[in-house]
Short mmCIF file of C-alpha atoms and ligand atoms in Angstrom, two decimals:
data_model
loop_
_atom_site.label_atom_id
_atom_site.label_comp_id
_atom_site.label_asym_id
_atom_site.label_seq_id
_atom_site.Cartn_x
_atom_site.Cartn_y
_atom_site.Cartn_z
CA MET A 1 -38.13 88.54 29.69
CA SER A 2 -39.69 91.73 32.80
CA VAL A 3 -43.65 91.30 32.46
CA ASN A 4 -44.55 94.91 33.18
CA GLN A 5 -47.95 96.34 33.66
CA LEU A 6 -49.14 97.66 31.06
CA SER A 7 -53.07 97.65 30.17
CA THR A 8 -54.19 96.06 27.10
CA SER A 9 -57.41 98.70 27.30
CA ASN A 10 -54.72 101.40 26.97
CA TYR A 11 -53.36 100.16 23.74
CA ARG A 12 -54.60 101.40 19.95
CA LEU A 13 -53.41 99.48 16.93
CA PHE A 14 -54.45 101.38 14.16
CA SER A 15 -52.21 100.61 11.49
CA ASP A 16 -52.04 97.38 9.65
CA TYR A 17 -49.35 96.79 6.91
CA HIS A 18 -49.31 93.78 5.47
CA THR A 19 -52.69 93.52 3.17
CA HIS A 20 -53.60 91.82 -0.12
CA PRO A 21 -56.27 93.42 -1.72
CA GLN A 22 -55.77 90.99 -5.35
CA GLY A 23 -55.71 87.67 -3.05
CA HIS A 24 -53.81 85.34 -5.31
CA ARG A 25 -53.75 86.52 -9.25
CA VAL A 26 -54.05 89.67 -11.02
CA GLN A 27 -57.26 91.72 -10.51
CA HIS A 28 -56.45 95.41 -11.77
CA TYR A 29 -57.36 98.04 -8.99
CA THR A 30 -60.29 99.55 -9.58
CA PRO A 31 -62.98 101.20 -6.47
CA ALA A 32 -65.16 97.43 -7.08
CA LEU A 33 -61.84 96.68 -5.19
CA LEU A 34 -60.59 99.07 -2.74
CA GLN A 35 -63.59 100.39 -1.47
CA PRO A 36 -64.30 97.93 0.63
CA TRP A 37 -60.90 97.93 2.60
CA ALA A 38 -61.40 101.48 3.63
CA ASP A 39 -65.16 100.68 4.88
CA SER A 40 -63.58 98.05 6.78
CA ALA A 41 -60.94 99.74 7.67
CA ARG A 42 -63.10 102.85 9.57
CA LYS A 43 -65.38 99.42 10.70
CA PHE A 44 -62.68 98.67 12.48
CA GLY A 45 -60.93 101.36 14.32
CA LEU A 46 -58.49 101.33 11.88
CA THR A 47 -56.36 105.03 10.30
CA ASP A 48 -53.53 103.76 8.48
CA ILE A 49 -53.17 100.99 6.33
CA ALA A 50 -50.73 99.86 3.61
CA PHE A 51 -51.79 97.69 0.06
CA THR A 52 -48.72 95.41 -0.37
CA ASP A 53 -49.72 93.04 -3.13
CA HIS A 54 -47.30 90.19 -4.07
CA ASP A 55 -45.15 91.66 -6.21
CA ARG A 56 -46.24 88.61 -8.91
CA TYR A 57 -49.64 90.53 -9.43
CA HIS A 58 -47.88 93.99 -9.59
CA ALA A 59 -49.59 94.51 -13.27
CA GLY A 60 -52.85 95.17 -10.93
CA ILE A 61 -51.68 97.55 -8.76
CA ASP A 62 -53.03 101.54 -10.44
CA PHE A 63 -51.43 104.10 -8.72
CA ASP A 64 -53.80 107.03 -9.97
CA GLU A 65 -56.39 104.83 -8.20
CA ILE A 66 -55.11 104.62 -4.66
CA ASP A 67 -54.70 108.45 -5.46
CA ARG A 68 -58.86 108.04 -5.99
CA LEU A 69 -59.65 106.34 -2.74
CA ARG A 70 -56.71 108.59 -0.78
CA GLU A 71 -59.86 111.58 -2.27
CA LYS A 72 -62.46 109.59 -1.13
CA ASN A 73 -61.64 108.51 2.01
CA SER A 74 -59.15 111.09 3.51
CA ASP A 75 -60.48 109.87 6.75
CA LEU A 76 -57.50 107.55 6.02
CA ARG A 77 -53.91 106.65 4.82
CA ILE A 78 -53.53 104.76 2.70
CA ARG A 79 -50.28 103.12 1.78
CA ALA A 80 -49.26 102.16 -1.71
CA GLY A 81 -47.07 98.99 -0.83
CA ILE A 82 -46.08 95.50 -2.31
CA GLU A 83 -44.38 92.33 -1.05
CA LEU A 84 -41.13 91.33 -2.83
CA ASP A 85 -40.80 88.39 -2.57
CA ASN A 86 -37.74 85.11 -3.63
CA ASP A 87 -39.92 84.23 -5.60
CA PRO A 88 -37.39 82.59 -8.52
CA ILE A 89 -39.93 82.94 -11.98
CA HIS A 90 -40.84 86.45 -11.46
CA SER A 91 -39.21 88.37 -8.76
CA ALA A 92 -36.93 89.88 -11.21
CA ALA A 93 -39.48 91.41 -13.10
CA GLY A 94 -40.53 92.73 -9.10
CA ARG A 95 -37.03 93.74 -8.53
CA LYS A 96 -37.54 96.19 -12.00
CA TRP A 97 -41.05 96.76 -11.11
CA ILE A 98 -40.15 98.17 -8.16
CA GLU A 99 -37.02 100.17 -8.91
CA LYS A 100 -39.03 101.96 -11.30
CA HIS A 101 -41.95 102.52 -8.77
CA TRP A 102 -39.89 103.70 -5.71
CA ASP A 103 -40.80 106.80 -5.57
CA LYS A 104 -44.36 106.24 -5.51
CA LEU A 105 -44.65 103.40 -2.76
CA ASP A 106 -44.87 103.78 0.43
CA PHE A 107 -43.65 101.32 1.70
CA VAL A 108 -41.38 97.43 0.76
CA GLN A 109 -42.04 94.71 2.21
CA GLY A 110 -39.37 91.64 2.53
CA SER A 111 -40.16 88.08 2.00
CA VAL A 112 -38.98 84.54 1.14
CA HIS A 113 -41.77 82.52 -0.17
CA PHE A 114 -39.76 79.99 -1.62
CA LEU A 115 -36.90 76.60 -0.87
CA ASP A 116 -34.49 75.50 -3.55
CA ARG A 117 -37.88 74.13 -5.14
CA ASP A 118 -39.33 77.16 -7.79
CA ASP A 119 -42.94 75.83 -7.98
CA GLN A 120 -43.71 76.01 -4.62
CA MET A 121 -44.35 78.60 -2.09
CA PHE A 122 -43.03 76.59 0.53
CA ASP A 123 -45.48 77.76 2.61
CA SER A 124 -48.16 76.46 1.04
CA VAL A 125 -50.88 75.27 3.22
CA PRO A 126 -50.77 72.03 3.73
CA ASP A 127 -48.73 71.26 0.53
CA GLY A 128 -45.72 73.11 0.79
CA ALA A 129 -44.84 70.76 4.23
CA ALA A 130 -44.16 67.96 1.89
CA GLN A 131 -40.78 70.13 1.22
CA PHE A 132 -40.22 69.31 4.92
CA ALA A 133 -40.07 65.61 4.41
CA GLY A 134 -37.58 64.24 5.34
CA ARG A 135 -35.34 66.56 5.39
CA ASP A 136 -32.57 68.90 7.59
CA VAL A 137 -34.72 70.98 9.55
CA ASP A 138 -31.96 73.26 11.38
CA ALA A 139 -30.25 72.73 7.96
CA ILE A 140 -33.50 74.11 6.29
CA TYR A 141 -33.37 77.77 9.01
CA ALA A 142 -30.14 77.61 8.05
CA ASP A 143 -30.99 77.91 4.06
CA TYR A 144 -34.20 80.20 4.81
CA PHE A 145 -32.56 82.43 6.84
CA ARG A 146 -29.98 83.15 4.60
CA ARG A 147 -32.43 83.92 2.33
CA VAL A 148 -33.69 86.46 4.44
CA ARG A 149 -30.45 88.25 4.67
CA GLU A 150 -29.92 88.09 1.00
CA MET A 151 -33.72 90.07 0.90
CA ALA A 152 -32.32 92.63 3.36
CA ALA A 153 -29.18 92.69 1.35
CA THR A 154 -31.90 93.84 -1.42
CA GLY A 155 -32.21 97.53 -0.64
CA LEU A 156 -35.06 98.02 -2.64
CA VAL A 157 -36.84 96.95 1.37
CA ASP A 158 -38.54 98.37 4.81
CA CYS A 159 -38.97 95.86 6.48
CA LEU A 160 -39.57 92.04 6.40
CA ALA A 161 -42.35 90.37 6.30
CA HIS A 162 -43.09 87.47 8.41
CA LEU A 163 -39.44 86.79 9.81
CA ASP A 164 -40.09 83.43 11.07
CA LEU A 165 -42.53 82.45 7.92
CA ILE A 166 -40.19 78.94 7.89
CA LYS A 167 -42.11 77.47 11.65
CA ILE A 168 -45.74 77.74 9.44
CA HIS A 169 -46.21 73.70 9.19
CA GLY A 170 -44.71 73.35 12.76
CA HIS A 171 -41.07 72.38 12.01
CA ARG A 172 -38.30 73.45 14.62
CA SER A 173 -34.93 73.51 14.58
CA GLY A 174 -32.51 71.43 17.63
CA ALA A 175 -31.09 75.14 17.91
CA GLU A 176 -32.19 76.96 20.04
CA ILE A 177 -33.50 80.16 17.29
CA GLY A 178 -31.70 82.84 18.91
CA VAL A 179 -28.22 81.11 18.15
CA ILE A 180 -30.12 80.40 14.26
CA VAL A 181 -31.26 84.24 13.57
CA ASN A 182 -28.91 86.65 15.47
CA GLU A 183 -26.98 86.77 12.95
CA THR A 184 -30.06 87.56 10.84
CA LEU A 185 -31.28 90.88 13.05
CA ASP A 186 -27.89 91.86 13.31
CA PHE A 187 -28.23 91.77 9.53
CA ILE A 188 -31.74 93.79 9.67
CA ARG A 189 -30.42 96.42 12.72
CA ALA A 190 -27.58 97.24 10.26
CA ARG A 191 -29.93 98.03 7.32
CA ASN A 192 -32.10 100.23 9.09
CA LEU A 193 -34.52 98.11 8.57
CA ALA A 194 -37.94 96.77 10.62
CA VAL A 195 -39.28 93.57 11.33
CA GLU A 196 -43.27 93.04 10.87
CA LEU A 197 -44.82 91.34 13.96
CA SER A 198 -48.20 89.63 11.90
CA THR A 199 -50.61 87.78 13.59
CA ALA A 200 -50.97 84.83 10.13
CA GLY A 201 -49.91 83.22 12.32
CA TRP A 202 -52.17 82.47 14.49
CA ARG A 203 -54.65 81.06 11.51
CA LYS A 204 -51.67 78.94 10.23
CA PRO A 205 -50.67 75.47 11.64
CA VAL A 206 -48.19 76.91 13.97
CA ASN A 207 -50.64 78.87 15.55
CA GLU A 208 -48.32 81.36 16.94
CA LEU A 209 -47.07 85.15 16.17
CA TYR A 210 -44.61 85.94 13.49
CA PRO A 211 -42.04 86.52 15.29
CA SER A 212 -41.82 83.99 18.04
CA ASP A 213 -41.63 85.56 21.30
CA ARG A 214 -37.60 84.68 21.90
CA ILE A 215 -37.39 86.48 18.66
CA ILE A 216 -39.49 89.55 19.68
CA GLU A 217 -37.34 89.97 22.37
CA LEU A 218 -34.30 89.79 20.75
CA ALA A 219 -35.52 92.59 18.18
CA ILE A 220 -36.52 94.97 21.58
CA GLU A 221 -32.94 94.35 22.19
CA LYS A 222 -31.43 95.44 19.18
CA GLN A 223 -34.02 98.02 19.05
CA ILE A 224 -35.19 97.00 15.41
CA PRO A 225 -39.30 98.65 14.98
CA PHE A 226 -42.09 97.09 14.43
CA THR A 227 -44.50 97.11 12.19
CA ILE A 228 -48.17 95.22 12.66
CA ALA A 229 -50.08 93.19 9.91
CA SER A 230 -52.50 91.07 9.42
CA ASP A 231 -51.34 89.69 6.00
CA ALA A 232 -55.25 90.16 5.23
CA HIS A 233 -56.25 88.51 1.70
CA SER A 234 -59.82 89.33 2.58
CA HIS A 235 -61.24 92.90 3.59
CA ALA A 236 -62.70 91.51 6.38
CA GLN A 237 -59.26 89.62 7.72
CA LEU A 238 -57.99 93.48 8.38
CA GLY A 239 -56.92 94.03 12.24
CA ASP A 240 -57.02 90.20 12.58
CA SER A 241 -56.32 88.70 16.18
CA TYR A 242 -55.11 92.91 16.92
CA PRO A 243 -57.02 92.07 20.59
CA ARG A 244 -54.88 89.18 21.16
CA LEU A 245 -51.36 90.99 19.83
CA ALA A 246 -51.57 93.69 22.10
CA GLN A 247 -51.84 91.48 24.88
CA LYS A 248 -48.33 90.51 23.11
CA MET A 249 -47.07 94.10 22.35
CA ALA A 250 -48.29 95.34 26.39
CA ALA A 251 -45.93 91.97 27.70
CA PHE A 252 -43.36 92.61 26.38
CA GLY A 253 -43.62 96.58 26.97
CA VAL A 254 -44.04 97.37 23.07
CA ARG A 255 -45.37 100.71 22.69
CA GLN A 256 -44.77 101.80 19.03
CA VAL A 257 -45.13 100.77 15.59
CA CYS A 258 -43.56 102.41 13.03
CA ILE A 259 -45.40 103.68 9.43
CA PHE A 260 -43.95 105.00 6.54
CA GLU A 261 -44.72 107.19 4.44
CA ASN A 262 -42.62 106.98 0.78
CA HIS A 263 -40.21 104.52 2.77
CA GLN A 264 -40.08 107.32 5.26
CA ARG A 265 -40.11 105.21 8.81
CA ILE A 266 -42.11 106.72 12.11
CA VAL A 267 -42.43 106.48 15.53
CA ARG A 268 -46.46 106.07 16.56
CA ALA A 269 -47.07 105.60 19.82
CA VAL A 270 -50.10 102.40 20.09
CA CYS A 271 -49.96 102.93 24.14
CA ALA A 272 -51.64 104.97 25.91
CA GLU A 273 -49.27 104.87 29.09
CA PRO A 274 -46.52 106.90 29.93
CA PRO A 275 -43.05 104.86 29.79
CA LEU A 276 -42.49 103.52 34.03
ZN1 LIG B 1 -46.51 86.58 2.51
ZN1 LIG B 2 -47.93 88.38 1.37
#
């Protein structure tokens, strides 16, 4: 990695493209549920946020309510989005819902939360760690990234969320991660998708940004664009650890992020310094 001289004081991270107003149950979109997110965004200096509740809670999403929120908060860009995962029970319905509402959605992100157990997300903390016990971690990594490629291949996602979530409990593959992930990154590039930089990893046992430095480096080489996100499950978490994220981006010379409007990707500068 070439470390350059970018200063984080010139960074303004204005977007957060992974948020869960409903948390972990169906809660119908109402002003009472959504307005605090707009208020927090403003408080934290964010001007462009995407609601991306899990597809299994799609019944709570109300596009008219998002429109009303936009009208009341015209200083903010509020994107209608969803997080599609590989839930073996619910995601078939989620995919249908996304197809039906594609034109109303600005942004869909794809993620893999399930391995070979139908009844438990492997990223449940701490219970999901049991899914790794006594198993070949290299094989689990290979299986995970195969599932990520399947998600990318659905044609229903604009971006891949928390790309190396498989490290969440701290399990590491024996092989160099670049070798494991290369095929997946090439696939993402060929599909012209974005990858998320998620600060959520800093709140998890692994205590590391999603994705790892080596994956960021490879993504930059392959010219894969990034969204930035907190994966907030409470409005108070919006933009969580963004100063630290700015440091990471400065270290890698990442000076742009992408935002989405009706699935159209738009690249925006987040660093005031001109290119070196
Ligand atoms: Zn997720
Ligand atoms: Zn999420």
